[in-house]
Every structure is written in C-alpha cells, then in structure tokens.
Coordinates of C-alpha atoms in Angstrom, one line a residue:
M1 CA 62.5 -26.3 -67.4
P2 CA 59.8 -24.9 -69.6
R3 CA 59.1 -21.1 -69.6
K4 CA 55.7 -19.9 -68.4
D5 CA 54.0 -16.9 -70.1
V6 CA 54.0 -13.8 -68.0
V7 CA 50.5 -12.3 -67.5
V8 CA 50.5 -8.4 -67.4
P9 CA 47.9 -6.9 -65.3
T10 CA 45.7 -4.4 -67.5
R11 CA 43.0 -3.3 -65.1
G12 CA 45.0 -0.6 -63.4
I13 CA 46.3 0.8 -66.7
F14 CA 42.8 1.0 -68.3
T15 CA 41.5 2.7 -65.2
R16 CA 44.2 5.4 -65.3
R17 CA 43.7 6.0 -69.0
A18 CA 39.9 6.3 -68.7
L19 CA 40.3 8.7 -65.9
F20 CA 42.7 10.8 -67.9
V21 CA 40.5 10.9 -70.9
L22 CA 37.5 11.6 -68.8
A23 CA 39.3 14.4 -67.1
A24 CA 40.4 15.8 -70.4
Q25 CA 36.9 15.6 -71.8
A26 CA 35.5 17.2 -68.8
G27 CA 38.0 20.0 -69.0
V28 CA 37.2 20.6 -72.7
L29 CA 33.5 20.5 -72.0
G30 CA 34.0 22.9 -69.1
L31 CA 35.9 25.3 -71.4
L32 CA 33.3 25.0 -74.0
G33 CA 30.6 25.6 -71.5
R34 CA 32.4 28.5 -70.0
R35 CA 32.9 29.9 -73.5
L36 CA 29.2 29.3 -74.3
Y37 CA 28.3 31.0 -71.1
D38 CA 30.5 34.0 -71.9
L39 CA 29.1 34.2 -75.4
Q40 CA 25.4 33.8 -74.5
V41 CA 25.3 35.4 -71.1
V42 CA 28.3 37.6 -70.4
D43 CA 28.8 38.9 -73.9
G44 CA 25.4 38.0 -75.4
G45 CA 24.1 41.6 -75.5
H46 CA 27.3 42.9 -77.0
L47 CA 27.5 40.2 -79.7
K48 CA 23.8 40.6 -80.5
A49 CA 24.4 44.2 -81.0
L50 CA 27.4 43.5 -83.3
A51 CA 25.3 41.0 -85.3
E52 CA 22.5 43.5 -85.5
R53 CA 25.0 46.1 -86.7
N54 CA 26.2 43.8 -89.5
R55 CA 22.5 43.4 -90.5
V56 CA 21.3 46.9 -89.9
S57 CA 22.9 50.2 -91.1
K58 CA 21.8 53.2 -89.2
R59 CA 22.2 56.7 -90.6
M60 CA 21.3 60.2 -89.4
L61 CA 19.0 62.2 -91.7
A62 CA 19.2 65.9 -92.4
P63 CA 16.0 67.6 -91.3
P64 CA 13.9 69.5 -93.8
R65 CA 14.6 73.2 -93.7
G66 CA 11.8 75.5 -92.5
I67 CA 9.8 77.2 -95.2
I68 CA 9.5 81.0 -95.5
T69 CA 6.2 82.6 -96.6
D70 CA 4.9 86.1 -97.1
R71 CA 2.3 87.6 -94.9
F72 CA -0.5 85.8 -96.8
G73 CA 1.1 82.4 -96.9
V74 CA 2.7 82.6 -100.4
Q75 CA 5.8 80.4 -100.2
L76 CA 9.1 82.4 -100.7
A77 CA 11.5 79.5 -99.9
E78 CA 10.5 75.9 -100.0
N79 CA 12.1 72.4 -100.3
K80 CA 12.1 70.2 -103.4
V81 CA 13.0 66.5 -103.8
N82 CA 16.7 65.9 -104.6
W83 CA 18.0 62.4 -105.4
R84 CA 21.6 62.0 -104.4
A85 CA 24.4 59.4 -104.0
L86 CA 25.9 59.0 -100.6
L87 CA 28.9 57.1 -99.2
L88 CA 28.9 55.6 -95.7
P89 CA 32.7 55.4 -94.9
E90 CA 32.4 52.7 -92.2
E91 CA 31.0 50.2 -94.7
T92 CA 34.1 50.2 -96.9
T93 CA 37.7 49.5 -96.1
D94 CA 39.0 51.8 -98.9
P95 CA 36.8 54.9 -99.3
A96 CA 39.2 56.5 -101.7
A97 CA 39.1 53.6 -104.1
V98 CA 35.3 53.6 -103.9
I99 CA 35.2 57.3 -104.7
R100 CA 37.5 56.8 -107.7
K101 CA 35.3 54.0 -109.0
F102 CA 32.2 56.1 -108.5
G103 CA 33.7 58.9 -110.4
Q104 CA 34.2 56.6 -113.4
I105 CA 30.5 55.8 -113.3
I106 CA 29.1 59.3 -112.5
P107 CA 31.6 62.0 -113.4
L108 CA 32.7 64.3 -110.5
D109 CA 34.0 67.8 -111.4
E110 CA 36.7 69.6 -109.5
R111 CA 34.2 71.3 -107.2
D112 CA 32.6 67.9 -106.3
Q113 CA 36.0 66.3 -105.6
A114 CA 37.2 69.2 -103.4
R115 CA 33.9 69.1 -101.4
I116 CA 34.1 65.3 -100.9
E117 CA 37.7 65.5 -99.8
R118 CA 36.9 68.2 -97.3
D119 CA 33.9 66.3 -96.0
M120 CA 35.9 63.1 -95.6
R121 CA 38.3 64.9 -93.4
H122 CA 35.6 66.3 -91.1
V123 CA 32.9 63.7 -90.7
R124 CA 32.9 60.5 -88.6
K125 CA 32.8 57.2 -90.3
F126 CA 29.1 56.6 -89.5
V127 CA 28.1 59.9 -91.1
P128 CA 27.3 59.7 -94.8
V129 CA 29.2 61.9 -97.3
A130 CA 27.4 63.3 -100.3
L131 CA 29.0 62.2 -103.6
K132 CA 26.7 63.7 -106.1
D133 CA 23.5 65.7 -105.9
F134 CA 20.6 66.1 -108.4
L135 CA 20.9 62.6 -109.9
S136 CA 18.9 61.7 -113.0
W137 CA 17.1 58.4 -113.4
D138 CA 19.9 57.2 -115.7
D139 CA 22.5 58.1 -113.0
M140 CA 20.6 56.1 -110.4
A141 CA 20.3 53.1 -112.7
R142 CA 24.0 53.1 -113.3
I143 CA 24.7 53.2 -109.6
E144 CA 22.3 50.3 -108.9
L145 CA 23.9 48.2 -111.7
N146 CA 27.4 48.7 -110.3
A147 CA 26.3 48.4 -106.6
P148 CA 28.4 45.3 -105.8
G149 CA 31.6 47.2 -106.7
L150 CA 30.6 50.3 -104.7
P151 CA 30.4 49.1 -101.1
G152 CA 29.0 51.8 -98.8
V153 CA 27.4 53.8 -101.7
F154 CA 23.7 54.2 -101.8
V155 CA 21.1 56.4 -103.4
D156 CA 18.9 58.5 -101.0
V157 CA 16.2 61.1 -101.4
G158 CA 16.9 64.5 -99.8
S159 CA 15.7 68.0 -100.4
T160 CA 17.1 71.1 -102.1
R161 CA 16.1 74.7 -101.5
A162 CA 13.9 76.4 -104.1
Y163 CA 12.7 80.0 -104.4
P164 CA 9.5 80.2 -106.3
L165 CA 9.7 83.9 -106.9
G166 CA 13.4 83.8 -107.8
P167 CA 15.1 87.2 -108.2
Q168 CA 12.0 89.1 -107.1
L169 CA 12.8 88.6 -103.4
A170 CA 16.4 87.4 -103.5
H171 CA 17.9 90.2 -101.5
V172 CA 15.3 89.8 -98.7
V173 CA 15.0 86.0 -98.5
G174 CA 18.6 85.4 -99.3
Y175 CA 19.9 82.0 -100.3
V176 CA 21.6 78.8 -98.9
A177 CA 24.9 77.1 -99.9
P178 CA 26.8 73.9 -98.8
P179 CA 28.4 74.4 -95.3
N180 CA 32.0 75.6 -95.2
E181 CA 34.8 74.7 -92.8
K182 CA 33.5 77.2 -90.2
D183 CA 30.0 75.7 -90.3
L184 CA 31.3 72.2 -89.9
A185 CA 33.5 73.1 -87.0
A186 CA 30.5 74.9 -85.3
S187 CA 28.0 72.0 -85.6
A188 CA 28.3 68.3 -86.3
M189 CA 24.8 68.3 -87.8
M190 CA 26.1 70.5 -90.6
A191 CA 28.1 67.5 -91.9
L192 CA 24.9 65.6 -92.8
P193 CA 24.3 65.2 -96.5
G194 CA 21.8 67.8 -97.7
M195 CA 22.4 70.3 -94.9
R196 CA 22.7 73.9 -96.1
A197 CA 23.7 77.1 -94.4
G198 CA 22.1 80.4 -94.9
R199 CA 24.4 82.8 -96.7
A200 CA 22.3 86.0 -97.0
G201 CA 19.1 87.7 -96.0
I202 CA 16.5 85.9 -93.8
E203 CA 18.1 82.5 -94.7
Q204 CA 21.3 83.6 -92.8
T205 CA 20.0 85.7 -90.0
Q206 CA 17.3 83.1 -89.0
D207 CA 19.4 80.1 -89.9
A208 CA 19.2 78.6 -86.4
L209 CA 15.4 78.6 -86.5
L210 CA 15.3 77.2 -90.0
R211 CA 17.6 74.3 -89.5
G212 CA 15.4 72.0 -87.4
A213 CA 16.7 68.7 -85.7
P214 CA 18.1 65.6 -87.4
G215 CA 16.3 62.3 -87.8
S216 CA 17.5 58.7 -88.5
V217 CA 16.8 55.7 -90.7
E218 CA 17.7 52.0 -90.2
M219 CA 18.3 50.0 -93.3
E220 CA 18.7 46.2 -93.6
V221 CA 21.8 45.2 -95.5
N222 CA 23.4 41.9 -96.6
S223 CA 27.0 40.7 -96.1
R224 CA 28.1 42.9 -99.0
G225 CA 26.5 46.0 -97.6
R226 CA 23.8 46.1 -100.2
V227 CA 20.5 47.6 -99.0
L228 CA 17.7 45.1 -98.7
G229 CA 15.0 47.3 -97.3
E230 CA 14.2 49.9 -94.7
I231 CA 13.4 48.8 -91.2
N232 CA 12.7 52.0 -89.4
R233 CA 12.7 55.7 -90.1
Q234 CA 12.4 58.6 -87.7
E235 CA 12.0 61.8 -89.6
G236 CA 13.8 64.9 -88.3
R237 CA 12.0 67.9 -86.9
Q238 CA 11.5 70.4 -89.7
G239 CA 12.8 73.9 -89.1
D240 CA 10.5 76.6 -88.0
E241 CA 8.1 78.2 -90.5
L242 CA 8.8 81.9 -90.9
C243 CA 6.1 84.3 -92.0
L244 CA 7.5 87.6 -93.2
T245 CA 5.8 91.0 -93.2
I246 CA 6.3 91.2 -97.0
D247 CA 3.4 91.2 -99.4
A248 CA 4.7 89.2 -102.4
G249 CA 2.1 90.7 -104.7
L250 CA 3.0 94.2 -103.8
Q251 CA 6.7 93.3 -104.2
Q252 CA 5.9 92.3 -107.8
M253 CA 4.0 95.5 -108.4
V254 CA 7.0 97.6 -107.1
L255 CA 9.4 95.7 -109.4
G256 CA 7.1 96.2 -112.3
R257 CA 7.1 99.9 -111.7
I258 CA 10.8 100.1 -111.4
A259 CA 11.4 98.0 -114.6
D260 CA 15.0 97.9 -115.6
Q261 CA 16.3 100.9 -113.6
A262 CA 19.0 100.5 -111.0
A263 CA 16.9 101.5 -108.0
S264 CA 15.6 100.6 -104.6
A265 CA 12.3 101.1 -102.9
V266 CA 11.1 100.3 -99.4
V267 CA 7.4 100.3 -98.5
M268 CA 6.6 100.3 -94.7
D269 CA 3.6 100.3 -92.5
C270 CA 4.4 103.6 -90.8
R271 CA 2.5 102.6 -87.6
N272 CA 4.5 99.5 -86.6
G273 CA 7.5 99.3 -89.0
E274 CA 6.5 96.2 -90.9
V275 CA 8.3 96.2 -94.3
L276 CA 5.7 95.4 -96.9
A277 CA 8.0 95.5 -99.9
M278 CA 11.8 95.9 -100.3
A279 CA 13.0 96.1 -103.9
S280 CA 16.6 96.3 -105.1
T281 CA 17.3 96.2 -108.8
P282 CA 18.8 94.5 -110.7
S283 CA 18.7 91.2 -108.8
F284 CA 20.0 87.6 -109.1
D285 CA 18.6 84.1 -109.0
P286 CA 19.2 82.7 -105.5
T287 CA 18.6 79.1 -106.5
L288 CA 21.9 79.0 -108.3
F289 CA 23.8 79.1 -105.0
D290 CA 22.4 75.8 -103.8
S291 CA 23.9 73.8 -106.7
G292 CA 26.9 76.1 -107.2
V293 CA 27.4 79.3 -109.2
S294 CA 29.5 79.0 -112.4
R295 CA 32.6 81.1 -112.8
E296 CA 31.0 82.8 -115.8
Q297 CA 27.9 83.7 -113.9
W298 CA 29.9 85.1 -111.0
T299 CA 32.0 87.2 -113.3
E300 CA 28.9 88.6 -115.0
W301 CA 27.4 89.6 -111.6
T302 CA 30.6 91.2 -110.2
N303 CA 31.4 93.1 -113.3
D304 CA 27.9 94.7 -113.6
V305 CA 28.2 98.4 -112.6
R306 CA 24.6 98.2 -111.4
T307 CA 25.7 95.7 -108.6
P308 CA 23.0 93.1 -108.7
L309 CA 24.4 91.2 -105.7
I310 CA 24.1 94.1 -103.3
N311 CA 20.8 94.8 -101.5
K312 CA 20.7 98.6 -102.2
A313 CA 17.9 99.1 -99.8
V314 CA 20.0 98.3 -96.8
A315 CA 23.6 98.4 -98.1
G316 CA 23.5 101.2 -100.7
V317 CA 24.5 104.6 -99.2
Y318 CA 23.6 107.8 -101.0
P319 CA 23.6 111.5 -100.2
P320 CA 20.0 112.2 -99.3
G321 CA 19.8 115.6 -101.0
S322 CA 16.7 117.6 -100.2
T323 CA 15.0 114.7 -98.5
F324 CA 17.2 115.6 -95.5
K325 CA 15.7 119.1 -95.2
P326 CA 12.8 118.0 -92.9
A327 CA 15.4 116.7 -90.4
V328 CA 17.3 120.0 -90.5
A329 CA 14.1 121.9 -90.0
L330 CA 13.1 119.8 -87.0
A331 CA 16.6 120.3 -85.5
G332 CA 16.1 124.1 -85.9
L333 CA 12.7 124.0 -84.2
K334 CA 13.9 121.9 -81.3
S335 CA 17.0 124.1 -80.8
G336 CA 14.7 127.1 -80.2
M337 CA 16.9 129.2 -82.4
V338 CA 14.1 129.5 -85.1
T339 CA 10.4 129.4 -85.2
P340 CA 8.2 128.2 -88.1
E341 CA 7.4 131.8 -89.1
D342 CA 11.0 133.1 -89.1
R343 CA 12.1 134.0 -92.6
F344 CA 15.3 133.6 -94.5
N345 CA 15.9 135.4 -97.8
C346 CA 16.9 133.5 -100.9
P347 CA 18.4 135.6 -103.8
G348 CA 19.4 132.4 -105.6
Y349 CA 22.7 131.9 -103.8
Y350 CA 24.5 132.2 -100.5
D351 CA 28.0 133.6 -100.1
M352 CA 30.3 132.5 -97.4
G353 CA 34.0 132.9 -97.0
G354 CA 34.5 133.7 -100.7
V355 CA 32.6 130.7 -101.8
R356 CA 29.1 130.9 -103.5
F357 CA 26.6 128.2 -102.7
H358 CA 23.8 128.1 -105.3
C359 CA 20.1 127.4 -104.9
W360 CA 18.6 125.0 -107.4
T361 CA 17.0 127.9 -109.1
K362 CA 19.2 130.9 -110.0
Y363 CA 16.2 133.2 -109.7
G364 CA 15.8 132.7 -106.0
H365 CA 12.8 132.3 -103.8
G366 CA 12.7 135.5 -101.8
N367 CA 11.7 135.6 -98.1
L368 CA 10.4 132.2 -96.9
T369 CA 9.0 130.7 -93.8
M370 CA 9.9 127.1 -92.9
R371 CA 6.8 125.6 -94.5
Q372 CA 7.4 127.6 -97.7
A373 CA 11.1 126.5 -97.7
L374 CA 10.0 122.9 -97.6
K375 CA 7.4 123.4 -100.3
Y376 CA 9.8 125.0 -102.7
S377 CA 12.8 123.0 -101.4
C378 CA 14.8 126.2 -101.1
D379 CA 18.5 125.4 -100.7
V380 CA 19.5 128.9 -99.5
Y381 CA 17.0 128.7 -96.6
F382 CA 18.6 125.5 -95.4
Y383 CA 22.1 126.7 -96.0
Q384 CA 21.4 129.5 -93.5
L385 CA 19.4 127.4 -91.1
A386 CA 22.2 124.8 -90.8
R387 CA 24.8 127.5 -90.4
K388 CA 22.8 129.0 -87.6
I389 CA 22.2 125.9 -85.5
G390 CA 25.4 123.9 -86.2
M391 CA 25.9 120.2 -86.9
D392 CA 25.5 118.7 -83.5
P393 CA 21.7 119.4 -83.3
I394 CA 21.3 118.2 -86.9
K395 CA 23.1 114.9 -86.2
A396 CA 21.0 114.3 -83.0
M397 CA 17.8 114.9 -84.8
G398 CA 18.8 112.8 -87.8
N399 CA 19.9 109.9 -85.6
G400 CA 16.6 110.1 -83.7
F401 CA 14.7 109.6 -86.9
G402 CA 16.9 106.6 -88.0
L403 CA 19.3 108.4 -90.3
G404 CA 23.0 107.6 -89.9
T405 CA 22.2 104.7 -87.5
K406 CA 22.5 100.9 -87.7
L407 CA 18.9 99.7 -87.9
D408 CA 18.2 96.4 -86.3
I409 CA 16.4 94.6 -89.1
E410 CA 16.7 90.9 -89.8
L411 CA 19.0 91.1 -92.7
T412 CA 22.7 90.8 -93.5
H413 CA 25.2 93.4 -94.6
V414 CA 23.1 96.3 -93.2
R415 CA 25.1 99.5 -93.5
S416 CA 24.6 102.7 -91.6
G417 CA 24.7 106.1 -93.1
V418 CA 26.7 109.1 -91.9
I419 CA 25.7 112.4 -90.4
P420 CA 29.0 114.2 -90.1
T421 CA 30.1 116.5 -87.3
P422 CA 33.4 118.5 -86.7
E423 CA 34.5 115.7 -84.3
W424 CA 33.7 113.0 -87.0
R425 CA 35.8 115.0 -89.5
R426 CA 38.7 115.3 -87.1
T427 CA 38.7 111.5 -86.5
H428 CA 39.3 111.2 -90.3
G429 CA 42.2 113.5 -90.2
H430 CA 40.6 116.6 -91.7
H431 CA 39.5 120.0 -90.6
W432 CA 35.8 121.0 -90.5
N433 CA 34.9 124.3 -92.1
G434 CA 31.7 126.3 -92.5
G435 CA 31.2 125.1 -96.0
D436 CA 30.8 121.5 -94.7
T437 CA 27.9 122.6 -92.5
V438 CA 26.3 124.5 -95.4
N439 CA 26.5 121.5 -97.7
A440 CA 25.1 119.2 -94.9
G441 CA 22.1 121.5 -94.6
I442 CA 20.8 120.3 -97.9
G443 CA 21.9 116.6 -97.5
Q444 CA 25.1 116.9 -99.5
G445 CA 28.8 116.8 -98.7
F446 CA 29.5 114.0 -96.3
V447 CA 25.9 113.1 -95.4
Q448 CA 25.0 109.6 -96.5
V449 CA 21.9 107.5 -95.8
T450 CA 20.4 104.2 -96.9
P451 CA 16.9 103.8 -98.5
L452 CA 15.8 101.8 -95.4
E453 CA 16.9 104.7 -93.2
L454 CA 14.9 107.0 -95.4
A455 CA 11.8 104.8 -95.1
T456 CA 12.2 104.7 -91.4
Y457 CA 12.7 108.4 -91.2
V458 CA 9.5 109.2 -93.1
S459 CA 7.6 106.6 -91.1
R460 CA 8.5 108.3 -87.9
I461 CA 7.6 111.7 -89.3
A462 CA 4.2 110.4 -90.4
S463 CA 3.3 108.4 -87.3
G464 CA 5.2 110.4 -84.6
R465 CA 6.3 107.0 -83.2
N466 CA 9.7 105.5 -82.9
V467 CA 8.9 102.6 -85.2
E468 CA 11.6 100.0 -86.0
P469 CA 11.7 98.3 -89.4
H470 CA 11.3 94.5 -89.2
L471 CA 10.7 91.6 -91.6
V472 CA 9.7 88.6 -89.4
R473 CA 6.0 88.8 -88.6
R474 CA 5.4 85.3 -87.2
V475 CA 7.5 82.2 -86.2
N476 CA 5.2 79.2 -86.4
D477 CA 2.2 80.4 -84.5
R478 CA 3.9 83.1 -82.5
F479 CA 3.4 86.6 -83.8
S480 CA 5.9 89.3 -83.2
D481 CA 5.1 91.9 -80.6
Q482 CA 6.0 94.5 -83.1
T483 CA 2.9 93.8 -85.2
D484 CA 0.9 95.9 -82.6
V485 CA 0.5 99.4 -84.1
T486 CA 0.5 100.9 -80.7
A487 CA 3.7 99.1 -79.5
A488 CA 6.3 101.8 -80.7
P489 CA 6.8 104.6 -78.2
A490 CA 6.1 108.2 -79.2
L491 CA 9.0 110.4 -80.4
E492 CA 10.3 113.1 -78.1
I493 CA 9.2 115.7 -80.5
E494 CA 6.7 118.5 -80.1
P495 CA 3.6 117.5 -82.1
A496 CA 3.3 121.1 -83.4
H497 CA 6.8 120.8 -84.8
L498 CA 5.9 117.6 -86.7
D499 CA 2.7 119.3 -88.0
V500 CA 4.9 122.0 -89.6
I501 CA 7.0 119.4 -91.4
R502 CA 4.0 117.4 -92.5
G503 CA 2.3 120.5 -93.8
G504 CA 5.4 121.4 -95.8
M505 CA 5.5 117.9 -97.2
F506 CA 1.8 118.1 -98.1
D507 CA 2.5 121.4 -100.0
V508 CA 5.4 119.7 -101.9
V509 CA 2.9 117.4 -103.6
N510 CA -0.5 119.2 -103.5
A511 CA 0.0 123.0 -103.3
P512 CA 0.5 125.2 -106.4
H513 CA 4.2 125.5 -107.3
G514 CA 5.3 122.6 -105.1
T515 CA 8.3 120.7 -106.3
A516 CA 6.5 117.4 -106.9
P517 CA 3.1 117.9 -108.6
K518 CA 3.9 114.6 -110.5
A519 CA 3.5 112.8 -107.2
R520 CA -0.1 113.8 -106.8
L521 CA -2.4 110.8 -106.2
D522 CA -5.3 110.2 -108.6
I523 CA -7.4 108.5 -105.8
P524 CA -10.5 110.5 -104.8
G525 CA -10.3 111.8 -101.3
V526 CA -6.7 110.5 -100.7
Q527 CA -3.7 112.8 -100.6
M528 CA 0.0 112.1 -100.1
A529 CA 2.8 114.1 -98.5
G530 CA 6.3 113.8 -99.8
K531 CA 9.7 115.4 -100.3
T532 CA 11.9 115.3 -103.4
G533 CA 15.6 115.0 -103.5
S534 CA 18.4 115.1 -106.1
A535 CA 21.9 114.1 -104.9
Q536 CA 24.9 115.1 -106.9
V537 CA 27.7 112.6 -107.4
R538 CA 30.2 115.0 -109.0
H539 CA 31.3 118.6 -108.4
I540 CA 29.8 121.2 -110.7
S541 CA 31.8 124.4 -111.1
R542 CA 30.4 127.9 -110.4
A543 CA 31.1 129.0 -113.9
L544 CA 29.2 126.0 -115.4
R545 CA 26.3 126.7 -113.0
E546 CA 26.1 130.4 -113.9
S547 CA 26.5 129.9 -117.6
G548 CA 22.9 128.9 -117.9
H549 CA 23.8 126.0 -120.2
F550 CA 24.3 123.2 -117.7
N551 CA 22.1 120.2 -118.1
S552 CA 22.9 117.2 -115.9
M553 CA 21.1 114.8 -118.3
S554 CA 23.9 115.5 -120.8
L555 CA 26.3 113.8 -118.4
P556 CA 27.3 110.1 -118.7
W557 CA 24.9 107.9 -116.7
E558 CA 27.3 107.3 -113.8
E559 CA 27.8 111.1 -113.3
R560 CA 24.2 112.1 -113.1
P561 CA 22.6 112.9 -109.7
H562 CA 20.6 110.3 -107.9
A563 CA 16.9 110.8 -107.8
L564 CA 15.1 110.4 -104.4
F565 CA 11.6 110.7 -103.0
I566 CA 10.1 110.0 -99.6
C567 CA 6.4 110.1 -98.9
F568 CA 3.5 108.9 -96.7
A569 CA -0.3 108.4 -97.2
P570 CA -3.1 108.9 -96.6
F571 CA -2.1 112.4 -95.3
D572 CA -5.0 112.7 -92.7
A573 CA -4.5 109.1 -91.3
P574 CA -1.0 107.9 -92.3
R575 CA -0.7 104.2 -92.9
Y576 CA 2.0 103.7 -95.5
A577 CA 5.5 105.2 -95.9
L578 CA 7.7 104.9 -98.9
A579 CA 11.3 105.7 -99.9
V580 CA 12.5 105.5 -103.5
V581 CA 16.1 106.0 -104.8
I582 CA 16.9 105.8 -108.5
E583 CA 20.6 105.6 -109.1
H584 CA 21.6 108.4 -111.5
G585 CA 18.0 109.2 -112.1
N586 CA 18.9 112.9 -112.3
A587 CA 15.9 114.8 -110.8
G588 CA 13.8 113.5 -107.9
A589 CA 10.8 115.5 -109.1
D590 CA 10.9 114.1 -112.6
A591 CA 12.1 110.5 -112.0
A592 CA 11.5 109.4 -108.4
A593 CA 8.2 111.3 -107.7
P594 CA 6.1 109.7 -110.4
L595 CA 7.5 106.3 -109.5
A596 CA 6.6 106.9 -105.9
R597 CA 3.1 108.0 -106.9
D598 CA 2.6 104.7 -108.8
I599 CA 3.9 102.5 -106.0
M600 CA 1.9 104.3 -103.4
T601 CA -1.2 104.0 -105.6
D602 CA -0.7 100.3 -105.8
T603 CA -0.1 100.0 -102.1
L604 CA -3.2 101.9 -101.2
N605 CA -5.4 100.0 -103.6
R606 CA -4.1 96.6 -102.3
D607 CA -4.1 97.9 -98.7
P608 CA -2.2 94.8 -97.4
V609 CA -2.3 95.6 -93.7
N610 CA -6.1 95.5 -93.9
H611 CA -6.4 92.5 -96.1
L612 CA -8.6 94.2 -98.7
H613 CA -7.5 91.9 -101.5
D614 CA -7.8 88.1 -101.9
P615 CA -4.6 86.5 -100.6
G616 CA -5.1 83.6 -103.0
Q617 CA -4.7 86.1 -105.9
T618 CA -1.8 87.9 -104.3
V619 CA 0.9 86.8 -106.7
A620 CA 0.9 87.0 -110.5
E621 CA 1.5 83.6 -112.1
N622 CA 3.6 85.1 -114.9
F623 CA 5.5 88.2 -113.8

C-alpha cells in the first residue's frame, strides 16, 4: 500500500520561537534602557563631571605676596614675574619618569632634585610641583617642543620676591625662601608652586599677613593632557600691604655716613617710638635667598668677622660704657640717697679692696655735682654712686628705660641685654663682689645692651614717655595706634630728675669742656643733647694705664674699644632720638659723636615725621 507523506505542523513551533526571540529582544532592550537610564539620569551628573575633568584641568594658584613700603610709599619688597615649569602629578602615570626626561631637557641641579623629591612626598596629586624656576625663553621653547613626551608638565607664570633697595634694608625687611618641611606640615597652601615663607625681619614676623589667599585656574586640555587654552581664572587675594615707619631716604643717608665701618645706628621718633632708620653694616643681598644662596657666598658671609648676616641693631650686644651713666644717675636720684647737688671727689682713681679703678683721665676732675659728672663723664663719680646705692636700684631703673629687656619690636632674633645683680651672678655660679658694682656703674663689667635698647633709652629720657619701638605703621588702610604721639604713658620719674639728666647731656655737647664738642650741630637755633661712651673689650693692666704710654688705637682692630653715642634733638622740643655703635671704633667722642652729629643733621633737615621733603624724591636712584 503506497506510503503517504507526513505533514509536520509548523505553526506552533514558529509561534514559540517568535515569542522567545521577542522576549530576548525585549530583555536586551530593557537592559540597554536601564543602562541608558543609569548613565543619563542616575549617573549622568557624575559622568559629566568625569568627562569635564578629562577636558578641564583645574589648579590652585599661589597668591601674590603683599608688598612692603616705607612711610612714603617707596617699595621695599615687591613681586616680579617668574616663568616656571610645573608638573601636575595626577596627569601622568609615571611622574618619576617624566621628571627624569624633563631633567634631560632642562638640567636640574642637586638642590632642585632634592626639593622636587620632597615636594612629591608632601603634595596631593592635584597640586602642581615646581620643577624649575626662572626659565629663559629658550627653556620654554624646548619644553613646548617636547610637550608630547612630558605629560603633566606645563609652563606657568608666577612671581618672585624682589627687594629694590637690596642690602640697604635687608636686616629690617628680611627675605623669603622656599618652604621647608615644617612650613609644609603647618599649611597645605605652602605646597603651591611659588609660595615662599618669610625667613627674617618683617617678612618673617608678618608672614601670615603677607601670604594672602590662593586662587585657581581652569585649563582646557586634549586627550594627551596638552593645554589648549584657559577657560577660567580666579586670582588669589594678594597679601596685605605693609607700610613701615622707615624713611628709605633717611636710611640711605645713614648708610652713606657709616660708609664701610662695622656699625649700627637707630633713629627713632622719641615721641611715639617709630623707627625711622635702622642700619647695620655690613649687610647682604636678600634677593639671593629666593633663588638659593651658593655655598661660596654662604661661606663668605659666615667667615666675615664683621658678621653681615646679623642685625647688630637688635642682636648685637655691647657694654654701654658711659652711655649707661644717666641711668645710674636716675637710679641714685630715685633712691633718695643722693641729690643733684651732692658732690663726689675724683682724684683720677678710686681704690677699693686693694684694687684701683681709674678715671678716664689720670688728672682727675675734683669735686663734682651730678650734672658736672655727666658733662665730664667722670668715672670716679659713678664708681662711688653705684657703690652707694647698689645694683638693684640700677637694674630697676635701667629696665624701666628699656635696657636689659626684650623689646617687642616686629623683628626676628631680637636679643635682650643684661643688667647684672648679685642674684644674677649667683645663678651663673659665681660670687658677686664690690668691684662688679663699681664696674657696672660706668657700663662695663657684665652690663650689656643692644643699640635698639639704647635708642629706646634715650627716647624715653627725651620724651619722658614709655615709648615702645615699632616698625609697622600701617596695614592696608589701618594705621597703628602707636602712631599717636600722645599714646605712650608718662614714665614714673620725677620731671625734675629728668631735667637734671637732660641738662647734663646738653652740657656734654654744648658747654665748654664737655666730652663731645664734635657732636655740636651746625644748624642755627637747634641744639642737641647727647652722651659719649667707650666700651672696652679687653682688660688693661694698672701698670699699662699708669705708664702714660697706653694708646688703644695701637691695638689690633678687634681689641679696640667700641665707640658709642646717644643723643636727642632739638633739645628744647625733642623729636628725634639716635643711638650709634661703631664696633672697635675706639673713642665715642672722636668716632661716634661726629657720626651721630651728621646723622642727626640729616634727620632734622629731612624731618620725616613732618613730611617736609618731597616723598617722590625720597630715595636716591644711584646710592
């Protein structure tokens, strides 16, 4: 029987396949839709930010450092353009390799390499690291030519610190240097390229005001990280502007008078303590510290016996010699043990305990009152006065006038002098004897002061006020309260006692046979009061003194006495006070007094506190 073909039903099979495919397609479309929803809606903001981050490189910018000016607006510290190469670590997978390749294009010395290594350890990946400062046009061209092989490296413009007057105000203004480990640990902002930390003077003590606040810049980059253009920039807030009490023109004149001597001088407004000039010679170039001081230069500075790196005005300590005698006289008057008219006899020496203490003249001065003793600077008078009243009243009086105290001025490394007492001597493991008191009576022995202390001391004598020395006159538009000439309180001293001291100092300069006729002013109607001082730095034997052949100028320079002079003027209406110390200048009357006369003459002629000169002409172009 013939076989019939079997007909297979296909309708049901097709329907099941279609449903399966449709379901699969729907599932895939659902997954894709869900993924698209996640990408566009759920994660859209995040992914957009990532895409923007790939296109835009955002960096923080170091703020410009605040400028420093003198009282008339002459810039003492300013900012200048500095082209530099930076590396943004987050834009490269191998920063070390990039740095090595950069070093093959732009040589990096050991100091650069050590700094870069330190910065890479401390900064976050989004903070640029400075590779090289002070690029030349050729340097920048080589970097641009090799940009594809230097991912994350770019050239930026920053600023560097400049000091237009250089060494003339280095000790006052100070200098800046790249931040160290301590600076970086204290503030993340210090890791920004171009940031500098104050290292001395006003730059250091006012560092927080001068730093400012950082800014930012957004740069468009391609897939290789190459900068295509700048999108947005927000400049940082510049640090505060500091206006100092200093008159830069007067500072130049003081330095011109000192010339090449190792010396210091401080000119103050004796009514409010404003420091108008503060000179310390020799000095140094502060600009070198920003880019780095060479080993040879550092060795030269540190080996110089005249110590150019030390601000002698605040950190140099010297025996005050006879400039200390007014303080001893005031102590005697306040103690009530002596009066201005009490007399002490000077035969040319004072014997005590088998030791002979000499007056500066072997012929003696005879019987002297206090004012006469100041005029002639009689050592024997003050030997006896100090012995009579003791050291505690002398210390109290000296401290009250700023001697032997830490003065709160806006500078670094400010030292305080010493006015010794028996207790002070015992704390140093030694016994105090009568000879120590006698020596202290003429500012010798263990007595030490700084030039700034001397300037403060004579300012207080002149004004009768407890003035405090200061250097910052204005911060932006805010003037210091200390600029008010009536702000300082009156000293707790009898006005009649101060009159005796001022009269003696007047006689030193202006009366016949005073010790400082060379200090007399050649300004009609203006007179100056002052006090000389010569401070020994080596012992001179009794035999040598009495031989009649001793001449301290025959000694080597470093063994000669220091020469000192303190003064104020005008005498009838005190406005300016001055202290001068010439290291190993020998005699205050011969070396320091004429120098003080010239400086005071310049000060009075310029009269900076009354603005009697043209501020636009305040600084010499070629000094």
